[in-house]
mmCIF file of C-alpha atoms and ligand atoms in Angstrom:
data_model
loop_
_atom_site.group_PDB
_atom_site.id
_atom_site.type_symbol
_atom_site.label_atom_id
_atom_site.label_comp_id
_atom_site.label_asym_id
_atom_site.label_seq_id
_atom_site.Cartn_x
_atom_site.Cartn_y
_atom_site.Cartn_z
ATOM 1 C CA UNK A 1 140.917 115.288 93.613
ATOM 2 C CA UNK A 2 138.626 113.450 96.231
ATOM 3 C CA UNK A 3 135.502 111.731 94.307
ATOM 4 C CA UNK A 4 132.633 114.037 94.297
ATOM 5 C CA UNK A 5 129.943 112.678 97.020
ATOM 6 C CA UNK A 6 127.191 111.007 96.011
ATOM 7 C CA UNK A 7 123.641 112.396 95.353
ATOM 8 C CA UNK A 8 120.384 111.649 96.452
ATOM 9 C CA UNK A 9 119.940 111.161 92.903
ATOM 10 C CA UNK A 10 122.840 109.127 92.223
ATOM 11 C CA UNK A 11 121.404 106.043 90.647
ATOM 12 C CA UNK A 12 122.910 102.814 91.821
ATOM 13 C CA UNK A 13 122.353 99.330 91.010
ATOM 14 C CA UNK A 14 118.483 97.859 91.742
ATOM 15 C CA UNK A 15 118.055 96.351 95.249
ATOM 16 C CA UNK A 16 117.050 92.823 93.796
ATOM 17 C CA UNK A 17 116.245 90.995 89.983
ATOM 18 C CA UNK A 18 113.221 92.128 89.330
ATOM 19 C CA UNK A 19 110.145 89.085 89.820
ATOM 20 C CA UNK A 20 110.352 86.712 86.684
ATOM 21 C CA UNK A 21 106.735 87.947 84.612
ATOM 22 C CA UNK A 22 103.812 85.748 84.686
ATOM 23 C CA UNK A 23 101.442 85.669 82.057
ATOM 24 C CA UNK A 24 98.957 83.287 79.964
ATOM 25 C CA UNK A 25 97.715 82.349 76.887
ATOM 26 C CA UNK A 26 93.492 82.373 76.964
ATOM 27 C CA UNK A 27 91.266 81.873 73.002
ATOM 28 C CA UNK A 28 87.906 83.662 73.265
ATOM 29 C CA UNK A 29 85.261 80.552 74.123
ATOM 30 C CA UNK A 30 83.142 79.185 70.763
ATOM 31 C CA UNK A 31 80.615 77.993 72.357
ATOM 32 C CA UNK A 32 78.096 78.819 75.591
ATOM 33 C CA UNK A 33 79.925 75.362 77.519
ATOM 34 C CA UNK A 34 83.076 76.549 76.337
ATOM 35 C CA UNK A 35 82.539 80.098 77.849
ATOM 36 C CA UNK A 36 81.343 78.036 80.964
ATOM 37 C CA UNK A 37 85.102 76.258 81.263
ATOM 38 C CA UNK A 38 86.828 79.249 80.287
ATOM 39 C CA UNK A 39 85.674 81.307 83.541
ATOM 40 C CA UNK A 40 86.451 78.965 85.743
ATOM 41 C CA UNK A 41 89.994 78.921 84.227
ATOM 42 C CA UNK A 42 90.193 82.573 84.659
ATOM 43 C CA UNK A 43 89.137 82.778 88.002
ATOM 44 C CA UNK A 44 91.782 79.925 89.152
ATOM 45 C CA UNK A 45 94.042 81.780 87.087
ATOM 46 C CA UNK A 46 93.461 85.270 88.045
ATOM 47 C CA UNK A 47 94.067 84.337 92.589
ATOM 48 C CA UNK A 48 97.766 83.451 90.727
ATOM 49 C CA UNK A 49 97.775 87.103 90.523
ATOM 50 C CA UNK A 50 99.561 87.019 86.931
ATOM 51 C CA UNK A 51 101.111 90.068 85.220
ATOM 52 C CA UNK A 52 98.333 89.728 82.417
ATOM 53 C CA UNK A 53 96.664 87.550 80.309
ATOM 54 C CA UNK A 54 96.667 87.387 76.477
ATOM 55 C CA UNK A 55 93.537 86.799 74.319
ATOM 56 C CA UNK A 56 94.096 85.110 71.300
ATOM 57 C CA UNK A 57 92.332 86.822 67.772
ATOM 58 C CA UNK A 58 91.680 84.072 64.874
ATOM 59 C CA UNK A 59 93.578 85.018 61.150
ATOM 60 C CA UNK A 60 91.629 87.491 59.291
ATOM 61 C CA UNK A 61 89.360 88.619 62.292
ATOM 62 C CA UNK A 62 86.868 85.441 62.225
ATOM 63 C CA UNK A 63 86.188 85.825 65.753
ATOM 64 C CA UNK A 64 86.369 89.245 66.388
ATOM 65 C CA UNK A 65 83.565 90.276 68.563
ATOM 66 C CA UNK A 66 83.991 87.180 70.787
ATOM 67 C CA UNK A 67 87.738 88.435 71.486
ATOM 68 C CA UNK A 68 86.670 92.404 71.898
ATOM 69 C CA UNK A 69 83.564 91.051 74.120
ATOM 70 C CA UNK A 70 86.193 88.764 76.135
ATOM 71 C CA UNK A 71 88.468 91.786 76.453
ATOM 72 C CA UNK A 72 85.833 94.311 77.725
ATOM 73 C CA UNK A 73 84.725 91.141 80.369
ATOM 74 C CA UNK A 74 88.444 90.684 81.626
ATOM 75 C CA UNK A 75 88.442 94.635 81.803
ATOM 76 C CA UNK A 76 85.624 94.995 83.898
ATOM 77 C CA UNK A 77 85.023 91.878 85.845
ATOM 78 C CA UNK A 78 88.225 90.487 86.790
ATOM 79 C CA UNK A 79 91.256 92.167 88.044
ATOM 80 C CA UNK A 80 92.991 90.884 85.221
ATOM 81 C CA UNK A 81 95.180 92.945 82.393
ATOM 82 C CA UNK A 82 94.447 91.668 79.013
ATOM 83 C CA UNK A 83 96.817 92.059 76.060
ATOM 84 C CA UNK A 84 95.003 91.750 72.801
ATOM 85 C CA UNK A 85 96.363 89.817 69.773
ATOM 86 C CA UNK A 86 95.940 91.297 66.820
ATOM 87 C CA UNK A 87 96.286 90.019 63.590
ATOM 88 C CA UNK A 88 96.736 91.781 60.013
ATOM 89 C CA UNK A 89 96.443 89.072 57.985
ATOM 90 C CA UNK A 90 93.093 89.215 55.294
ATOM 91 C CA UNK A 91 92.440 92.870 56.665
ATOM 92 C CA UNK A 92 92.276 96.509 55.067
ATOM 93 C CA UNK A 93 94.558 99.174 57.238
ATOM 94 C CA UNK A 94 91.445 101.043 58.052
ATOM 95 C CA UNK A 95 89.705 98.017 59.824
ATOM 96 C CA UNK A 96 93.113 97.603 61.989
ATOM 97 C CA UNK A 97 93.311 101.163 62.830
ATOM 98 C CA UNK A 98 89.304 101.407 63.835
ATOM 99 C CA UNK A 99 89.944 98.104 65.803
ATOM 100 C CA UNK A 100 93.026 99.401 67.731
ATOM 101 C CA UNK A 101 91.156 102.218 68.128
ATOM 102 C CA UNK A 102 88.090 100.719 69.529
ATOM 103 C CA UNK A 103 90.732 98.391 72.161
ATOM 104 C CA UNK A 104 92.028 101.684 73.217
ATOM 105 C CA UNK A 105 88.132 102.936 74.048
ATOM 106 C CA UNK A 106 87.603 99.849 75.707
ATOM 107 C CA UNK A 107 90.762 100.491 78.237
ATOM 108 C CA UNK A 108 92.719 97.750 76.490
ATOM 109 C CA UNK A 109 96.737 98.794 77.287
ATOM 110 C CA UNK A 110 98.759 96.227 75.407
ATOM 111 C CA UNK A 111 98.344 94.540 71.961
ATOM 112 C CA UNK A 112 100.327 91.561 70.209
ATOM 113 C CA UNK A 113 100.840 92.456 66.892
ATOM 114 C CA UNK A 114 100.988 89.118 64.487
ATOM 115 C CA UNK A 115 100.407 88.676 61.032
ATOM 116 C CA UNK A 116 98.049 85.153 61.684
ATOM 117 C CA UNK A 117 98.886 82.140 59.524
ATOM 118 C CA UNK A 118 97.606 83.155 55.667
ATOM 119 C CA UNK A 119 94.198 81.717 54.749
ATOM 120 C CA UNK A 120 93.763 78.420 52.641
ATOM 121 C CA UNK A 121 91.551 80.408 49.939
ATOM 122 C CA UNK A 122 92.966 83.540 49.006
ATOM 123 C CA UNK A 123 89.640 85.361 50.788
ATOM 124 C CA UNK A 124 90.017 88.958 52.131
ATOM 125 C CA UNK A 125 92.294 91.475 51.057
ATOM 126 C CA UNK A 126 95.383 91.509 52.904
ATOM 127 C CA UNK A 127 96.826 95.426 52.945
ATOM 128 C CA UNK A 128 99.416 95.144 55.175
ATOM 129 C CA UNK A 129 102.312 92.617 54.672
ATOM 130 C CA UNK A 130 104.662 91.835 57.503
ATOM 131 C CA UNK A 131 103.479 91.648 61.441
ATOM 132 C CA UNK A 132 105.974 94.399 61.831
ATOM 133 C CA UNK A 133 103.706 96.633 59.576
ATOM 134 C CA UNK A 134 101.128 96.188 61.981
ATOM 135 C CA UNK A 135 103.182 97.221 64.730
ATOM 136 C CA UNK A 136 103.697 100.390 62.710
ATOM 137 C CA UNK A 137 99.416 100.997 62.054
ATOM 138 C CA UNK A 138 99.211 100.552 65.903
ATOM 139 C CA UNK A 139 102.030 103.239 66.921
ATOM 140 C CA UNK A 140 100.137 105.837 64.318
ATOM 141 C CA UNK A 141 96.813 104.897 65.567
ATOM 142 C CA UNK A 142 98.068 105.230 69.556
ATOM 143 C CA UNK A 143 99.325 108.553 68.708
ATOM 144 C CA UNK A 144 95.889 109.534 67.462
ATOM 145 C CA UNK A 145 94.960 109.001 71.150
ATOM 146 C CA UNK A 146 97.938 110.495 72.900
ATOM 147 C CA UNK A 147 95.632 112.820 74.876
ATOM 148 C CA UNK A 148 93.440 109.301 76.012
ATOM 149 C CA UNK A 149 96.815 107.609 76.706
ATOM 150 C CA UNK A 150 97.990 109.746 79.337
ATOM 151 C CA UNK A 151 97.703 106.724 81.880
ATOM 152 C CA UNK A 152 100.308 104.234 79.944
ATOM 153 C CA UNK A 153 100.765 103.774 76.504
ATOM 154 C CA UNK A 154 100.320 100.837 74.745
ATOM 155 C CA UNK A 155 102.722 97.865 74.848
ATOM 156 C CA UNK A 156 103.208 96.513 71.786
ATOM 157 C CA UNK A 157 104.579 92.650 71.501
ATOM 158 C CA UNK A 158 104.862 90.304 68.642
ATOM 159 C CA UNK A 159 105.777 86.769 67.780
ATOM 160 C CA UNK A 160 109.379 85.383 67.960
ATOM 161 C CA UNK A 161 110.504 81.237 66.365
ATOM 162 C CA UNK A 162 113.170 79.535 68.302
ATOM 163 C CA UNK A 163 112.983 77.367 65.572
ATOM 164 C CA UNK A 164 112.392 78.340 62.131
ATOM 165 C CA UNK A 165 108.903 79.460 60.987
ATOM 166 C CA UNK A 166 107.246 77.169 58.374
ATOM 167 C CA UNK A 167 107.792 80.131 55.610
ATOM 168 C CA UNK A 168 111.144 81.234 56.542
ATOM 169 C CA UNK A 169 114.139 80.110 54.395
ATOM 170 C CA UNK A 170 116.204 80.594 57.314
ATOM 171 C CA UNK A 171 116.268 80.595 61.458
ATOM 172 C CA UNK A 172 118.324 83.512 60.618
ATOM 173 C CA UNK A 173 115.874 85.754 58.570
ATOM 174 C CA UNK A 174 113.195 85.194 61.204
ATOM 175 C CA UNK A 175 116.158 86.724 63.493
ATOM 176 C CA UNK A 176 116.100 89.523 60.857
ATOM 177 C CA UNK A 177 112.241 90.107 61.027
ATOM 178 C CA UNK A 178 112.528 90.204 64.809
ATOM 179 C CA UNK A 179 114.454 92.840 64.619
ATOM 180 C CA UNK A 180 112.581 94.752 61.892
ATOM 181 C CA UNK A 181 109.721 94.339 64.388
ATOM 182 C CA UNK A 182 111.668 96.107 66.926
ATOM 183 C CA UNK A 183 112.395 98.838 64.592
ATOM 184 C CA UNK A 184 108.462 99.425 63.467
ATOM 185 C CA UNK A 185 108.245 100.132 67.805
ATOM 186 C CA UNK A 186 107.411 96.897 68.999
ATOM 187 C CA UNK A 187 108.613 96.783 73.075
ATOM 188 C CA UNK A 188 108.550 92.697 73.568
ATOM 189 C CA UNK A 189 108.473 89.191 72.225
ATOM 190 C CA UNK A 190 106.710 86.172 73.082
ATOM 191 C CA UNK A 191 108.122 82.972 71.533
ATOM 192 C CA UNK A 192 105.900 80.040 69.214
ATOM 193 C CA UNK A 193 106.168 77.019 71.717
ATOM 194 C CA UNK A 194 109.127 74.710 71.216
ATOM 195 C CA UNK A 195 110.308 71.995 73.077
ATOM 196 C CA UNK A 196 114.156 71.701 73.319
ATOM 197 C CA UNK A 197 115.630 73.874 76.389
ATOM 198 C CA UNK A 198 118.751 75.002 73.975
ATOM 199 C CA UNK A 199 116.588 76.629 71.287
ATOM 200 C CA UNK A 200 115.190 79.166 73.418
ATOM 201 C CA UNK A 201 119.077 79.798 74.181
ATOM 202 C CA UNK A 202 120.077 80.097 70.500
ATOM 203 C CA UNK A 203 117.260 82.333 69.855
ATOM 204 C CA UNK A 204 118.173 84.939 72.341
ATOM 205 C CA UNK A 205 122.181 84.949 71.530
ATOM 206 C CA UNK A 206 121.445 85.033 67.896
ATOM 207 C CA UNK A 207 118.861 88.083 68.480
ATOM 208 C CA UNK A 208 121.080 89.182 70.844
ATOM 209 C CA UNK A 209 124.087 89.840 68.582
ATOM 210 C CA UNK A 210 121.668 90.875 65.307
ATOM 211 C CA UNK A 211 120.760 93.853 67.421
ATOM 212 C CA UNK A 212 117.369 92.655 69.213
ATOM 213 C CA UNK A 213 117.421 94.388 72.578
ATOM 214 C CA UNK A 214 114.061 93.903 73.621
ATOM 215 C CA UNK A 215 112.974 91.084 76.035
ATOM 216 C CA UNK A 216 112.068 87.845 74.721
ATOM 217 C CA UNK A 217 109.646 85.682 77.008
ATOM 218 C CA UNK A 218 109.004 82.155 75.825
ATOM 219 C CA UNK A 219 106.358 80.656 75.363
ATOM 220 C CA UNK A 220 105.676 77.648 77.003
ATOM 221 C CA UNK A 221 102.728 74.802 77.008
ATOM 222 C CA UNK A 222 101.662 71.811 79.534
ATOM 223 C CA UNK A 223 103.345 68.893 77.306
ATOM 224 C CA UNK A 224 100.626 66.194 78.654
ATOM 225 C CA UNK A 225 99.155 65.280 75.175
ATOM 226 C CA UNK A 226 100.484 63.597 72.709
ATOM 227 C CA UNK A 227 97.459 64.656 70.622
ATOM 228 C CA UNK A 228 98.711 68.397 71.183
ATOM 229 C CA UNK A 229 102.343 67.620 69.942
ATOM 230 C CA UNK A 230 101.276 66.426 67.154
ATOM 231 C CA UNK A 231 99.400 69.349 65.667
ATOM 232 C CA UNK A 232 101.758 71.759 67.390
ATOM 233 C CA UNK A 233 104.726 69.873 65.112
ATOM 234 C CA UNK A 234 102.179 69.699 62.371
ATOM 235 C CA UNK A 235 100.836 72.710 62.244
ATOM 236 C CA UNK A 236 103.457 75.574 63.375
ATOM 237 C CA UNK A 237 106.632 73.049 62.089
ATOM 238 C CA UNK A 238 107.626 73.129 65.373
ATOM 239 C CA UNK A 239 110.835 70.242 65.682
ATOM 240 C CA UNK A 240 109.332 67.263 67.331
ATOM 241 C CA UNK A 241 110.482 65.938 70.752
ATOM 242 C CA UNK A 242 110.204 62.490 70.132
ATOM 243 C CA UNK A 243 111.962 60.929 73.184
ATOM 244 C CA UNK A 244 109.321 63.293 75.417
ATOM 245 C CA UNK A 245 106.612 62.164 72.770
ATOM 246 C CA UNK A 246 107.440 58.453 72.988
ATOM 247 C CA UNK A 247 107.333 58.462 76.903
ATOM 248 C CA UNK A 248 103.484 60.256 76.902
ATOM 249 C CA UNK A 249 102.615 57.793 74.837
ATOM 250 C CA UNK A 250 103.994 54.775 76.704
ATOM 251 C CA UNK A 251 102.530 56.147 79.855
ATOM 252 C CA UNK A 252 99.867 53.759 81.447
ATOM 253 C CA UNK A 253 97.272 56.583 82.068
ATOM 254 C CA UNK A 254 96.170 60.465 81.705
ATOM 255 C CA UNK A 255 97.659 61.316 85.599
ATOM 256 C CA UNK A 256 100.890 59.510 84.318
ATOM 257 C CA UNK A 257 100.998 61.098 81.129
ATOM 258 C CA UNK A 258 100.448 64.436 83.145
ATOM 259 C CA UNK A 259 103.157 63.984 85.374
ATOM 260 C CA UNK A 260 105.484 63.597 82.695
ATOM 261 C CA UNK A 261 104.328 66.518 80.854
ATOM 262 C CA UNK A 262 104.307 68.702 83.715
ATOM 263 C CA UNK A 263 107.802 67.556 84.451
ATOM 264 C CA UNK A 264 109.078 68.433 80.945
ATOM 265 C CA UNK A 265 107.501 71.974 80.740
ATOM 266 C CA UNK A 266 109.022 72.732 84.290
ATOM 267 C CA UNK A 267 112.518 71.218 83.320
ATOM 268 C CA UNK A 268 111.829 73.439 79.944
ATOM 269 C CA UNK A 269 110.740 76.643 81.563
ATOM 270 C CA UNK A 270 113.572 76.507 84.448
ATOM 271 C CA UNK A 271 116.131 76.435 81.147
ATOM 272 C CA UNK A 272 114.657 79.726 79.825
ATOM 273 C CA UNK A 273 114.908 81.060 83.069
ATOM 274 C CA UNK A 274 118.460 80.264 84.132
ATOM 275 C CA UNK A 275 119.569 81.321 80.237
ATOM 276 C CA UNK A 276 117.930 84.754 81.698
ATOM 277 C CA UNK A 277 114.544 84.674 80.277
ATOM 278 C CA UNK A 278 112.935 87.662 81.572
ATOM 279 C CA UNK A 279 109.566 85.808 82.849
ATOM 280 C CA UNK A 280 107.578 82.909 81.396
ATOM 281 C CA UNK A 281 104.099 83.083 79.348
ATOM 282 C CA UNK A 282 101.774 79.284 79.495
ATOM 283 C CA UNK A 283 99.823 78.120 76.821
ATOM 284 C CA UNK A 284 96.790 77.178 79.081
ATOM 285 C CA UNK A 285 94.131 76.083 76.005
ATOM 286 C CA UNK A 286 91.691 77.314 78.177
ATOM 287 C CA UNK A 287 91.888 74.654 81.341
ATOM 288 C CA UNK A 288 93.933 75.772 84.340
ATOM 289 C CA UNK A 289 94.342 72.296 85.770
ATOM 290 C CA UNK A 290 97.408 71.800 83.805
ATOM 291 C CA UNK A 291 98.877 75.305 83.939
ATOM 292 C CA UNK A 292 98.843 75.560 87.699
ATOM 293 C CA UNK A 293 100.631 71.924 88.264
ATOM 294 C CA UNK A 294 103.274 73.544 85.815
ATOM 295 C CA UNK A 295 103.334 76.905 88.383
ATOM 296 C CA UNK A 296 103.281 74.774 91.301
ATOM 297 C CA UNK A 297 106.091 72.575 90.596
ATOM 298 C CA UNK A 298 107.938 75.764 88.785
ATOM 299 C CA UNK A 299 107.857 77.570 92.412
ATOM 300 C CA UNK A 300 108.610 80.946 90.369
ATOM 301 C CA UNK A 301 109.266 83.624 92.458
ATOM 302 C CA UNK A 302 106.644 86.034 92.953
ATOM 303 C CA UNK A 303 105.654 89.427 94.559
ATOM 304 C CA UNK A 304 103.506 89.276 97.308
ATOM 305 C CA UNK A 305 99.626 89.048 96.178
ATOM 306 C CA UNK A 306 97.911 92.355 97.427
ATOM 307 C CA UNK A 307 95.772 91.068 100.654
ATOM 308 C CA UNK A 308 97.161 87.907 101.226
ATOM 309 C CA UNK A 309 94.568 86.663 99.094
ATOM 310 C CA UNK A 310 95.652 83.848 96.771
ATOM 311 C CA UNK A 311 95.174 80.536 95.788
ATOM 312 C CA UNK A 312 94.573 77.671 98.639
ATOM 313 C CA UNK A 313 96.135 74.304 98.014
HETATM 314 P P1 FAD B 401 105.612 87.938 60.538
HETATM 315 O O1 FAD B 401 106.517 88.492 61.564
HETATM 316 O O2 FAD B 401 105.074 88.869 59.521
HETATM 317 O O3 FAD B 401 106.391 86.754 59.822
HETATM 318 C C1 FAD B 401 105.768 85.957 58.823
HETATM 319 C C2 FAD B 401 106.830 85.399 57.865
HETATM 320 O O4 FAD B 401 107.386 86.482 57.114
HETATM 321 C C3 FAD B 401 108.010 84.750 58.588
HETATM 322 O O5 FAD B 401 108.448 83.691 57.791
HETATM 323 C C4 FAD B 401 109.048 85.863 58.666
HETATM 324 O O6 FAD B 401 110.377 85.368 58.723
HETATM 325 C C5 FAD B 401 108.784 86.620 57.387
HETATM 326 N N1 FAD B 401 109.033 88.073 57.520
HETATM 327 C C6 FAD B 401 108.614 88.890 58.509
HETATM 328 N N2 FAD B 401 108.986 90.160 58.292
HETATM 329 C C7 FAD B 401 109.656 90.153 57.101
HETATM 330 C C8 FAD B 401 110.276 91.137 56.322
HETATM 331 N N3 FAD B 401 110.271 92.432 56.718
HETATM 332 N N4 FAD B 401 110.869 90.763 55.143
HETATM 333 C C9 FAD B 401 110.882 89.480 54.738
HETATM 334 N N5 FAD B 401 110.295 88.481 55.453
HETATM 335 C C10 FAD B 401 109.695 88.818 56.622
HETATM 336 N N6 FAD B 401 97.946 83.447 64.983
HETATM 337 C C11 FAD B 401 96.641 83.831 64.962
HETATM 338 O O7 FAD B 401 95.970 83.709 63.936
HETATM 339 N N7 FAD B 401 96.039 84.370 66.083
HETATM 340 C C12 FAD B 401 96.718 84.559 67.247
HETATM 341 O O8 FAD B 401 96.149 85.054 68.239
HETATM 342 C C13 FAD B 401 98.094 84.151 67.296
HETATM 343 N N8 FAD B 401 98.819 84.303 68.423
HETATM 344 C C14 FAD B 401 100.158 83.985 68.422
HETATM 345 C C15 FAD B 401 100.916 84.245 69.581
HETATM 346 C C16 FAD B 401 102.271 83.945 69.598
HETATM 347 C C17 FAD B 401 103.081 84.233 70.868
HETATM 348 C C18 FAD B 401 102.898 83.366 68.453
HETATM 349 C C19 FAD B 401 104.358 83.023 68.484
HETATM 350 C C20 FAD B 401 102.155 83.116 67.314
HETATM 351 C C21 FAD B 401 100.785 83.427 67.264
HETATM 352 N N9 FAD B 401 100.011 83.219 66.126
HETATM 353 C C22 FAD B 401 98.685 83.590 66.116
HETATM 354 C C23 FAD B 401 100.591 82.566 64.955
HETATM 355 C C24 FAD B 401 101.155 83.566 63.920
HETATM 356 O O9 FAD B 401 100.122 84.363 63.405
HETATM 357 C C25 FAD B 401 101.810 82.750 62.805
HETATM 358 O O10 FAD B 401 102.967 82.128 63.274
HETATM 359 C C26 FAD B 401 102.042 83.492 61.487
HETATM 360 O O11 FAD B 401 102.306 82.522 60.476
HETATM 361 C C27 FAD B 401 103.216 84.466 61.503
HETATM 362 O O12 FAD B 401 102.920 85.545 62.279
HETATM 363 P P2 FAD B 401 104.058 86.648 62.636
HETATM 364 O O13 FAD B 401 103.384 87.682 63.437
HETATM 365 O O14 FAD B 401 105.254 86.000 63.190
HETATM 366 O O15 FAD B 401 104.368 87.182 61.167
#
């Protein structure tokens, strides 16, 4: 029997990879000078033409209406797509599901669903547990809004370790919670930063074979302070590189130090990348001077910016 002939609809394999994502990592500004920096961040950052930016949201809500007033400025005065973090952290369900309903009002598409690091005092009353019950309060509350939603609905990411989170007993149960955060509905991951090319590696084969399908995109920061190491280590229990630490610190000056820390996140992000990493999300803090040396030198390939506009050298 001679092969049937193929259909217009026959679908066959894509005509190319599909361009590595681009995104960044932006905290709403706490002060007037602050909010001064931070715009002319996003501006340099937005002719980059990235696939959207993320806007950080402090544990237990603390600066909530700077991040919703940041998110309704992105929406309407930039050509920028903002994904919201949301945390659940300190919060009663019926807060989350007013605020996820009040992103949706505001045209906000996408929402990264974290639980925020738990408070010091034991303030504020903490309903839901796990980030991947907040990923569950955002499904129910989108389809509350189905009708509103008929334009895209919301993409839901959360938080992945490629190394162990400070409360985990294991690198493998946070494996297990990133997959119970795919279950609740959650479409993506963005990794903590981390700073050895192989972990990003070992998180993605170990997700891989508990069952995580969804893409992982790591998370990646300029490594020019030594200062910033430190807390990241301290803070998150993030596994120190001290051979890249040692080295900043030996430098002879800030444009040394940067050139070394530039190098390492490129070197860092073209790992995740060959291993198959499905884009690449920068930790800017806010200045673009740092992030952009790390695009330059990264030469990622990108579509064409609509208009030839772009960024001059
Ligand atoms: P969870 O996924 O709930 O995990 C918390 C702990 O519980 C982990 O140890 C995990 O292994 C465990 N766990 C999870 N699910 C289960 C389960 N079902 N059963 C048993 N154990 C479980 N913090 C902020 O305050 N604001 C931000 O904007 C912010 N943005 C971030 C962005 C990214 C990309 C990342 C990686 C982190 C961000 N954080 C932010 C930090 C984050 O809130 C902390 O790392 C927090 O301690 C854990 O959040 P989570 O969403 O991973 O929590």
């Amino acid at each position: 029997m001679s092969p049937p002939a193929k259909s217009a609809h026959t679908v066959g394999p894509p005509a190319s990879e599909p361009y590595p994502a681009l995104s960044y990592e932006l905290f709403p500004p706490r002060s007037s000078s602050a909010a001064e920096t931070l715009w002319q961040t996003i501006r340099e950052l937005e002719q980059t033409s990235p696939d959207y930016v993320s806007v950080t949201y402090g544990a237990s809500g603390s600066n909530r209406d700077t991040a919703v007033e940041l998110l309704g400025r992105l929406l309407a005065e930039t050509s920028l797509k903002p994904l919201a973090h949301l945390t659940c952290v300190g919060n009663t369900r019926e807060y989350l599901f007013n605020l996820v309903d009040e992103l949706i009002t505001l045209g906000v598409r996408g929402i990264l669903a974290l639980r925020g690091d738990q408070p010091q005092d034991s303030s504020g009353h903490s309903e839901l547990v796990y980030a991947s019950d907040l990923v569950q309060l955002i499904r129910t509350a989108e389809r509350r809004r189905t009708a509103h939603l008929c334009a895209g609905r919301l993409a839901v990411g959360v938080a992945a370790y490629a190394t162990k989170h400070p409360e985990s007993p294991s690198f493998d149960h946070d494996v297990e919670a990133l997959l119970a955060k795919q279950a609740a509905g959650a479409d993506f991951a963005i990794t903590q930063v981390f700073f050895f090319p192989d972990h990003f590696e070992r998180l993605v084969s170990a997700a891989r074979r508990a069952g995580v399908e969804m893409p992982i995109i790591p998370g990646v920061m300029p490594l020019t302070s030594v200062r910033r190491l430190d807390r990241l280590s301290e803070l998150a229990g993030i596994e120190m590189d001290h051979r890249l630490r040692d080295r900043l610190a030996a430098a002879d000056d800030d444009g040394a130090r940067r050139r070394i820390g530039v190098q390492a996140t490129v070197d860092l992000a073209n790992a995740a990348l060959d291993a198959g990493a499905p884009g690449i999300h920068l930790y800017t803090f806010n200045e673009h001077a740092a992030a952009l040396d790390v695009l330059d030198n990264l030469q990622l390939r990108r579509p064409p910016i609509p208009g030839g506009l772009g960024r001059t050298a």
